[in-house]
Short mmCIF file of C-alpha atoms in Angstrom, two decimals:
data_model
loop_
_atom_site.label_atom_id
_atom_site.label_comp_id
_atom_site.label_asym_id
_atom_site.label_seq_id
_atom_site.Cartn_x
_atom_site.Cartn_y
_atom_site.Cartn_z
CA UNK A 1 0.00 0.00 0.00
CA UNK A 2 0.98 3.34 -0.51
CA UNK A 3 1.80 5.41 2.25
CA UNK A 4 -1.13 8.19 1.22
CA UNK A 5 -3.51 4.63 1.44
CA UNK A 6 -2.31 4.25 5.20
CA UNK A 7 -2.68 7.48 6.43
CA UNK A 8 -6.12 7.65 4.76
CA UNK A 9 -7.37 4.48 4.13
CA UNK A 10 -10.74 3.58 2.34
CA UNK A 11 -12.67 2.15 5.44
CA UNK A 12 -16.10 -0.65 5.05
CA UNK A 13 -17.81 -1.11 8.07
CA UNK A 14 -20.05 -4.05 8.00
CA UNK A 15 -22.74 -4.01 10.05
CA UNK A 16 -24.62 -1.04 11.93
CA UNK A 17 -25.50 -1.93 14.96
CA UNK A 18 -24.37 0.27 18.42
CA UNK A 19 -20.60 -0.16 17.80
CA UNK A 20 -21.26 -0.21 13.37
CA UNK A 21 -22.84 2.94 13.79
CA UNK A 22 -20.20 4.41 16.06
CA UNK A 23 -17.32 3.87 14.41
CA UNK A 24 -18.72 4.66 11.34
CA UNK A 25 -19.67 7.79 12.13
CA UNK A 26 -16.72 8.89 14.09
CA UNK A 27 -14.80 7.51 11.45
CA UNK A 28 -16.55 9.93 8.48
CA UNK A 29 -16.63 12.76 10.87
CA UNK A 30 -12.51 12.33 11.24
CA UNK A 31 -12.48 12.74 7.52
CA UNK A 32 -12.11 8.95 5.92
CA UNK A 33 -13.94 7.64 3.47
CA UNK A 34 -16.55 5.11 4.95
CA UNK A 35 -18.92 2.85 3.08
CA UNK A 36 -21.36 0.35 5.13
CA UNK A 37 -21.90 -3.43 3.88
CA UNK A 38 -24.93 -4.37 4.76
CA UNK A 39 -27.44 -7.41 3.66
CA UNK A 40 -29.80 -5.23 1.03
CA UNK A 41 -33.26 -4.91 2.68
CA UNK A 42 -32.00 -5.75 6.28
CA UNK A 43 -33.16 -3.70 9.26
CA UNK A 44 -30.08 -1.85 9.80
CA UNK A 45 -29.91 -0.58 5.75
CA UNK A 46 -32.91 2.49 6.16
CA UNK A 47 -31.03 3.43 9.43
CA UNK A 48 -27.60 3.62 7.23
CA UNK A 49 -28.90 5.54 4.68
CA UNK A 50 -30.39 8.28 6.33
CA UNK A 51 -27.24 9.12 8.10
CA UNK A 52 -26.22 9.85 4.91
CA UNK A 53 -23.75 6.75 4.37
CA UNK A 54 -23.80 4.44 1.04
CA UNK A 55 -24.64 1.25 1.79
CA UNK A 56 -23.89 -1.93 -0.39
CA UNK A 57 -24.19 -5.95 -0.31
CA UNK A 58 -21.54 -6.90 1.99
CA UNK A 59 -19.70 -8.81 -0.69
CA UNK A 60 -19.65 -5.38 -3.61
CA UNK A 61 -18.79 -3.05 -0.16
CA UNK A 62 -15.18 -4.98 0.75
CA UNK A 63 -14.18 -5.15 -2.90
CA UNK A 64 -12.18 -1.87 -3.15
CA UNK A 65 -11.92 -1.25 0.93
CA UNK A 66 -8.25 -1.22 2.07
CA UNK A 67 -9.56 -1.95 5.96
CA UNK A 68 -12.66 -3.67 6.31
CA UNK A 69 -13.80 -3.51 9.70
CA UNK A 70 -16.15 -6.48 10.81
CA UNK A 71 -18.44 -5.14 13.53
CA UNK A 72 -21.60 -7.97 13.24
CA UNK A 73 -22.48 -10.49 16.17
CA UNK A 74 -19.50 -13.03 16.78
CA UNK A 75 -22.03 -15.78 16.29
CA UNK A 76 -22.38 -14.94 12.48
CA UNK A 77 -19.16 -13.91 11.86
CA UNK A 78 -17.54 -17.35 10.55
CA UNK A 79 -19.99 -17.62 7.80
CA UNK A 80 -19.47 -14.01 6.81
CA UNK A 81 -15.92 -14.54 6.73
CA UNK A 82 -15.86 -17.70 4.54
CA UNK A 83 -19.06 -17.15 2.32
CA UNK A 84 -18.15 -13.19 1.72
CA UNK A 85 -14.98 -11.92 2.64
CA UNK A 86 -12.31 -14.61 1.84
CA UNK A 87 -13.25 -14.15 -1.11
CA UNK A 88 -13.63 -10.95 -2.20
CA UNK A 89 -11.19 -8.92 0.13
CA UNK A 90 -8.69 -7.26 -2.51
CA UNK A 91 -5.00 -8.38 -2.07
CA UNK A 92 -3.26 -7.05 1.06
CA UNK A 93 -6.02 -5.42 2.84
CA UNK A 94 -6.70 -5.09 6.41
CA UNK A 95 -9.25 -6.94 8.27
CA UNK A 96 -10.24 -5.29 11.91
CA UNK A 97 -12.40 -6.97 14.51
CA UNK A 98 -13.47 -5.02 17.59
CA UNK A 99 -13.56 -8.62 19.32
CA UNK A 100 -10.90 -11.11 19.23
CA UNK A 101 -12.67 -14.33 20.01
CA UNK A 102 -13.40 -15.63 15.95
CA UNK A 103 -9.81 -15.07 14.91
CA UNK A 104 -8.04 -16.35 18.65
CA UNK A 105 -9.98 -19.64 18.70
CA UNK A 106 -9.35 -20.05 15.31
CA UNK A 107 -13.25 -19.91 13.90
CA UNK A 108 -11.97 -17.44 11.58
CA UNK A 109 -8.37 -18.33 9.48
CA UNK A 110 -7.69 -15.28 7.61
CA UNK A 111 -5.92 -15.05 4.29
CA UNK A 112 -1.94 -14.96 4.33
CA UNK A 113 -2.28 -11.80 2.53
CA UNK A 114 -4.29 -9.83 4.81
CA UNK A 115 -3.07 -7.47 7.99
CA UNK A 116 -5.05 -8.45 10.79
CA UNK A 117 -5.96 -6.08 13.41
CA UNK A 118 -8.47 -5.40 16.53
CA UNK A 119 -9.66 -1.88 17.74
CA UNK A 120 -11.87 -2.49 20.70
CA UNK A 121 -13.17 1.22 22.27
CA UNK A 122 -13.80 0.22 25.84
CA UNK A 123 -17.62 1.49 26.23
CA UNK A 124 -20.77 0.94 24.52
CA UNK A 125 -21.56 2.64 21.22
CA UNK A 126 -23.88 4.86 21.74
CA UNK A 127 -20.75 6.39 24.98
CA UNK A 128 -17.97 6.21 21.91
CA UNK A 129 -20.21 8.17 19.64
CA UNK A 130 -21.69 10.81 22.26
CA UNK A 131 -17.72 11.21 23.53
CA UNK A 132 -16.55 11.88 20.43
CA UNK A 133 -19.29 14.39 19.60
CA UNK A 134 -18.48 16.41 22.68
CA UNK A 135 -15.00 16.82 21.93
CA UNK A 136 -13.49 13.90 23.84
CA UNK A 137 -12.92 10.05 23.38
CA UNK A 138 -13.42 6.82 24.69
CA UNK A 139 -10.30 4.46 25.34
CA UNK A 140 -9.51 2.22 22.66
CA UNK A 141 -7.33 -1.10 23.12
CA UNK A 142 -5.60 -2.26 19.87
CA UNK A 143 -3.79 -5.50 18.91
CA UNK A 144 -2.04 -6.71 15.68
CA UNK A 145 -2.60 -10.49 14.72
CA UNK A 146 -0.78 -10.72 11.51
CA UNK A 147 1.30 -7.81 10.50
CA UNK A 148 2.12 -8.57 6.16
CA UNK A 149 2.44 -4.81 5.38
CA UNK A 150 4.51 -3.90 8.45
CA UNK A 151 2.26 -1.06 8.89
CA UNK A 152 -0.28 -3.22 10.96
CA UNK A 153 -0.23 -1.62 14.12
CA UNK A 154 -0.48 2.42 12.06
CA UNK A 155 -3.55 1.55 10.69
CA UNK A 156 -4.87 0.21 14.00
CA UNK A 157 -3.39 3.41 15.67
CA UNK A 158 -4.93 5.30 12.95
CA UNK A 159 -8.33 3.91 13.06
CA UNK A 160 -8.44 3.84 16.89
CA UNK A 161 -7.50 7.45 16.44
CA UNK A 162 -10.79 8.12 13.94
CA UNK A 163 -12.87 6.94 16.23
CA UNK A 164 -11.90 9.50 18.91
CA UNK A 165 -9.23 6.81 21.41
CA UNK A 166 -6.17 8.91 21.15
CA UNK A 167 -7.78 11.94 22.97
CA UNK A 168 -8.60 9.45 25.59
CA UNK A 169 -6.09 6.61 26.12
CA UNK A 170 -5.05 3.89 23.47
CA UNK A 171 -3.50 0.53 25.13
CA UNK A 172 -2.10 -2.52 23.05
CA UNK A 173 -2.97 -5.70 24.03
CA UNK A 174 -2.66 -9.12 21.98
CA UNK A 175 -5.73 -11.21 20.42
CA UNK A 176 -5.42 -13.71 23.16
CA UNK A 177 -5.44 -11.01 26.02
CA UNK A 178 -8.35 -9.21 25.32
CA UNK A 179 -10.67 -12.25 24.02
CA UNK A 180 -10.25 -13.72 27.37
CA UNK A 181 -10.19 -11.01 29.75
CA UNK A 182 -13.64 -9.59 28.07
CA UNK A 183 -14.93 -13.15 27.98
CA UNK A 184 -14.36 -13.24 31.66
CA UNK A 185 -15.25 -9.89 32.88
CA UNK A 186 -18.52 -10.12 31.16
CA UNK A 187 -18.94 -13.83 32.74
CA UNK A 188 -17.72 -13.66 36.51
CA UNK A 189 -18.20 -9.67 37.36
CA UNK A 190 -20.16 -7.41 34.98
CA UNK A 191 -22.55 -9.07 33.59
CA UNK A 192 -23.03 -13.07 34.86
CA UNK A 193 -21.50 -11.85 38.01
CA UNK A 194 -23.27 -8.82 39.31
CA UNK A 195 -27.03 -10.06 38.37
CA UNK A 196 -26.49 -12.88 39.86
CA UNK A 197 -25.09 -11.12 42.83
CA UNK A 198 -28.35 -8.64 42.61
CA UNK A 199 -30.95 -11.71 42.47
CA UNK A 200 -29.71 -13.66 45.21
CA UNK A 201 -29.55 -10.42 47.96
CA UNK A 202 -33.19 -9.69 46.21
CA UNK A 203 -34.48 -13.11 47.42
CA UNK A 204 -32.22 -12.97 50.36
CA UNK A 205 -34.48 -9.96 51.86
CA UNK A 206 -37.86 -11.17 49.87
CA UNK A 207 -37.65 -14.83 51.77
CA UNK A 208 -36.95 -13.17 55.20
CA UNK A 209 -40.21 -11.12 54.88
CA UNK A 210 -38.96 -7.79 53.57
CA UNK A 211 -41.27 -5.81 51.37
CA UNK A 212 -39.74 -6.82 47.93
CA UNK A 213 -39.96 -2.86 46.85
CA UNK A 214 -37.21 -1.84 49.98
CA UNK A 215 -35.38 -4.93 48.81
CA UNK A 216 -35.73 -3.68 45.11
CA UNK A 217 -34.27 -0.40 46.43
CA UNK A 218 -31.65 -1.57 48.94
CA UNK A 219 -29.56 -4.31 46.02
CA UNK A 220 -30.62 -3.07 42.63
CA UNK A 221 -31.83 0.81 42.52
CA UNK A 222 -28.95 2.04 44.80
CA UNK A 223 -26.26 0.02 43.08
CA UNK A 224 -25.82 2.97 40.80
CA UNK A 225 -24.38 5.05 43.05
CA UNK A 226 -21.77 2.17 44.03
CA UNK A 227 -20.66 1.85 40.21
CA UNK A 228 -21.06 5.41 39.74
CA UNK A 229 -18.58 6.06 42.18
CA UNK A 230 -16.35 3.04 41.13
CA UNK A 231 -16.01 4.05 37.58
CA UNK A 232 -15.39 8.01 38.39
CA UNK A 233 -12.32 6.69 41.23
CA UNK A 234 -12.17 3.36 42.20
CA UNK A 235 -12.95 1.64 45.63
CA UNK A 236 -11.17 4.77 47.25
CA UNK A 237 -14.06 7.04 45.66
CA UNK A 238 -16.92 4.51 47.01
CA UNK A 239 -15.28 4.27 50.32
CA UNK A 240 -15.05 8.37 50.11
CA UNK A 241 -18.80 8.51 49.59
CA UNK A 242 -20.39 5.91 51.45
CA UNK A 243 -20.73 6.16 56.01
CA UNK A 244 -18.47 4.81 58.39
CA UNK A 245 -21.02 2.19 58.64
CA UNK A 246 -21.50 1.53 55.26
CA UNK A 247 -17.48 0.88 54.80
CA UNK A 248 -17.17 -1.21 57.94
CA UNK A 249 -20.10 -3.19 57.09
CA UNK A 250 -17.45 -3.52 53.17
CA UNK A 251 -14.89 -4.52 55.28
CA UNK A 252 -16.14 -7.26 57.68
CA UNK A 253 -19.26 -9.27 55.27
CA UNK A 254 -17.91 -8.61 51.91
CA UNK A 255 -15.14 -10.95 52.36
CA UNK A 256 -17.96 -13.21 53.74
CA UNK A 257 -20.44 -13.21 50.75
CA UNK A 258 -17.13 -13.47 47.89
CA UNK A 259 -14.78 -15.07 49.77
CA UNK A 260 -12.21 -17.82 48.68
CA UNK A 261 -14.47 -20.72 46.99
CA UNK A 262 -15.82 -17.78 44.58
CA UNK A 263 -12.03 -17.14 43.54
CA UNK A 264 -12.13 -20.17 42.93
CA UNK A 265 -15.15 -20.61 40.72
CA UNK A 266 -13.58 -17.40 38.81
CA UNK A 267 -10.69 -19.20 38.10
CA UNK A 268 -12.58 -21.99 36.84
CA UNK A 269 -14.62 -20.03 34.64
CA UNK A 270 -11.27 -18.40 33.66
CA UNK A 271 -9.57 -21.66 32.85
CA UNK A 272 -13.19 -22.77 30.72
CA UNK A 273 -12.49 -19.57 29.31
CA UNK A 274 -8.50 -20.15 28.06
CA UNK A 275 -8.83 -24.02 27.07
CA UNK A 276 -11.70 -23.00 24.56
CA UNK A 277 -14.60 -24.65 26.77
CA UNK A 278 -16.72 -21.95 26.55
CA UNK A 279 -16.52 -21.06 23.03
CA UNK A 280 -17.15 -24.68 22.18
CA UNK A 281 -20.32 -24.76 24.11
CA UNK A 282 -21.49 -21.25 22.91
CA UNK A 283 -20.86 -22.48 19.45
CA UNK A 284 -22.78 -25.73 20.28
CA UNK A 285 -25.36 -23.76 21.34
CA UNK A 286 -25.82 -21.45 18.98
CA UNK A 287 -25.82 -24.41 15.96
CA UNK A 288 -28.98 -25.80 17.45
CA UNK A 289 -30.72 -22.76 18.28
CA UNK A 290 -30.40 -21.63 21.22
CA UNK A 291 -32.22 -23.19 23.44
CA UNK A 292 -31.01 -23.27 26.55
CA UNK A 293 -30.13 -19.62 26.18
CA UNK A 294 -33.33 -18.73 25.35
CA UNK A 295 -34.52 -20.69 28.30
CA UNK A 296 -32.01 -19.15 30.69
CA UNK A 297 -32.90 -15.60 29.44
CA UNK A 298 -36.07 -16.15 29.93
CA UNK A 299 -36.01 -16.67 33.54
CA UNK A 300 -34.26 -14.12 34.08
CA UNK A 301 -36.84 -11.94 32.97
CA UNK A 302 -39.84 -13.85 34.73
CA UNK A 303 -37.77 -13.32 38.28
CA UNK A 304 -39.69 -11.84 40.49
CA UNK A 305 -37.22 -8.37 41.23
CA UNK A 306 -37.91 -7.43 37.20
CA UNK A 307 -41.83 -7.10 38.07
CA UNK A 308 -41.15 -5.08 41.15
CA UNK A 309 -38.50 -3.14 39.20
CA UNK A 310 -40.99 -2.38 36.51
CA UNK A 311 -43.99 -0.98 38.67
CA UNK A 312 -41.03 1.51 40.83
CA UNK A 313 -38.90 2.70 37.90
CA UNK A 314 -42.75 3.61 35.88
CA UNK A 315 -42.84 5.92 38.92
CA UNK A 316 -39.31 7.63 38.33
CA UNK A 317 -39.79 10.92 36.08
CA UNK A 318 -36.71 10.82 35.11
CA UNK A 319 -35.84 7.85 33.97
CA UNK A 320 -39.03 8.40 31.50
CA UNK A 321 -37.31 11.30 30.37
CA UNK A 322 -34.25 9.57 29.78
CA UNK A 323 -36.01 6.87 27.53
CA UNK A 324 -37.72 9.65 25.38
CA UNK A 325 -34.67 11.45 25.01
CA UNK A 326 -32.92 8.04 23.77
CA UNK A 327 -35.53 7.05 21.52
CA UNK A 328 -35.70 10.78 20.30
CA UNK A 329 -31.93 10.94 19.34
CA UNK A 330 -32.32 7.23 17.49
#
């Protein structure tokens, strides 16, 4: 590639969903040249199109791209890769993920050819794109995977740059590092983790004869604050924050409730994690249908704190407001 072509490359996203949108948008607004691949009549193409971007088959969109950046659902990404863009990549492009798990467990091989890269902005889409709009940035993580132009890690630097990263905080990282520390902190802490953690104090309070609104309150509502406070400092902030009672009450039953055994667990999840366990099952999964998943998420939303939760946050003006505003600016 030229060295004009890696300053400015021609950029595909494909797919527009939070993060598609994002980056793509970010990415026109730092002046590159941004085309969308998208399956024709989808339910993303409309939404592409009236934000002014030209949208194409995935398989006409990649054809002249020098980085093609593949921002669908990991579950779907496979096929893509061997039914689309093997095939029609040109020679010596670069192929971004915002997700290393297809490419580290080997799902997706990619061409010899190709420089393979992953920019991963560490917040939601619609936080990267409202950042960026204001004038700031959300951290970005980067990682080269195969490096044939030896200007791999540029265009990730680059492209993490478009998107707004370098006025925050851009961090390399490898394929295998950030596939299995998201895999995990989505598992045993953020997402697996805390409403699990949320549920069980909920039925904690419920089955000892608490109203189930104060218990709604007390473990879910007020949680907030906690995180709030976590993500603006760190346990020093909370601790800052919270009474003396509050942080003695940290300090002698929260090594009760996550004590050793749950380390434990975590490190079993972790090691289900490395070996490929997980990834085999989630594949499994996903091949027949998802069944159990849909049975699992399910029950989460029949549990009995998402009715209660429902009836007090109809109640809360402003989260109302909030929604309106959201669905306003979609």
């Amino acid at each position: 590639m030229t060295s004009s072509t890696s300053l400015q490359p021609k950029i595909t996203i494909v797919g527009y969903g939070s993060q598609g949108r994002a980056h793509a948008l970010n990415l026109r607004d730092s002046g590159f040249d941004v085309t969308v691949g998208l399956r024709p009549g989808g339910p993303t193409e409309a939404k592409a199109q009236a934000d002014g971007f030209v949208v194409k088959a995935p398989a006409e969109a990649v054809k002249d791209a020098d980085l093609v950046a593949v921002l669908t659902p990991d579950m779907v990404q496979q096929k893509l890769y061997e039914d689309v863009l093997h095939a029609n990549l040109k020679q010596g492009a670069v192929l971004l993920f915002a997700h290393g798990l297809n490419v580290h467990f080997d799902m997706i091989k990619p061409r010899e050819d190709l420089d393979v890269i992953l920019v991963a902005p560490k917040g939601p889409g619609a936080l990267v794109r409202r950042e960026y709009e204001i004038g700031r940035g959300v951290p970005c993580i980067y990682a080269v995977y195969q490096d044939k132009s030896g200007q791999a890690e540029q265009f990730a630097l680059t492209y993490a740059g478009g998107l707004g990263g370098a006025r925050a905080n851009i961090i390399k990282t490898t394929f295998k590092e950030e596939t299995e520390t998201d895999l995990f902190g989505e598992q045993a802490v953020l997402c697996g983790g805390a409403s699990s953690l949320v549920q069980a104090g909920f039925e904690t309070l419920v089955e000892a004869g608490y109203q189930p609104e104060i218990a709604y309150y007390e473990v879910l509502h007020e949680l907030k604050l906690i995180v709030d406070l976590f993500y603006e400092g760190g346990v020093t902030r909370m601790l800052e924050f919270i009474s003396e009672t509050a942080q003695y009450g940290d300090f002698v039953s929260g090594p009760r409730v996550i004590d050793a055994s749950v380390k434990a667990r975590m490190k079993d999840v972790l090691t289900d994690i490395q070996n490929g366990t997980f990834v085999r099952n989630w594949k499994a999964e996903y091949d027949a249908g998802l069944p159990n998943y849909k049975k699992f998420q399910q029950a989460d939303k029949d549990h009995a704190i998402e009715k209660v939760g429902a009836e007090l946050r109809a109640k809360m003006v402003w989260l109302q407001a909030n929604t309106q505003n959201d669905a306003a600016k979609a």
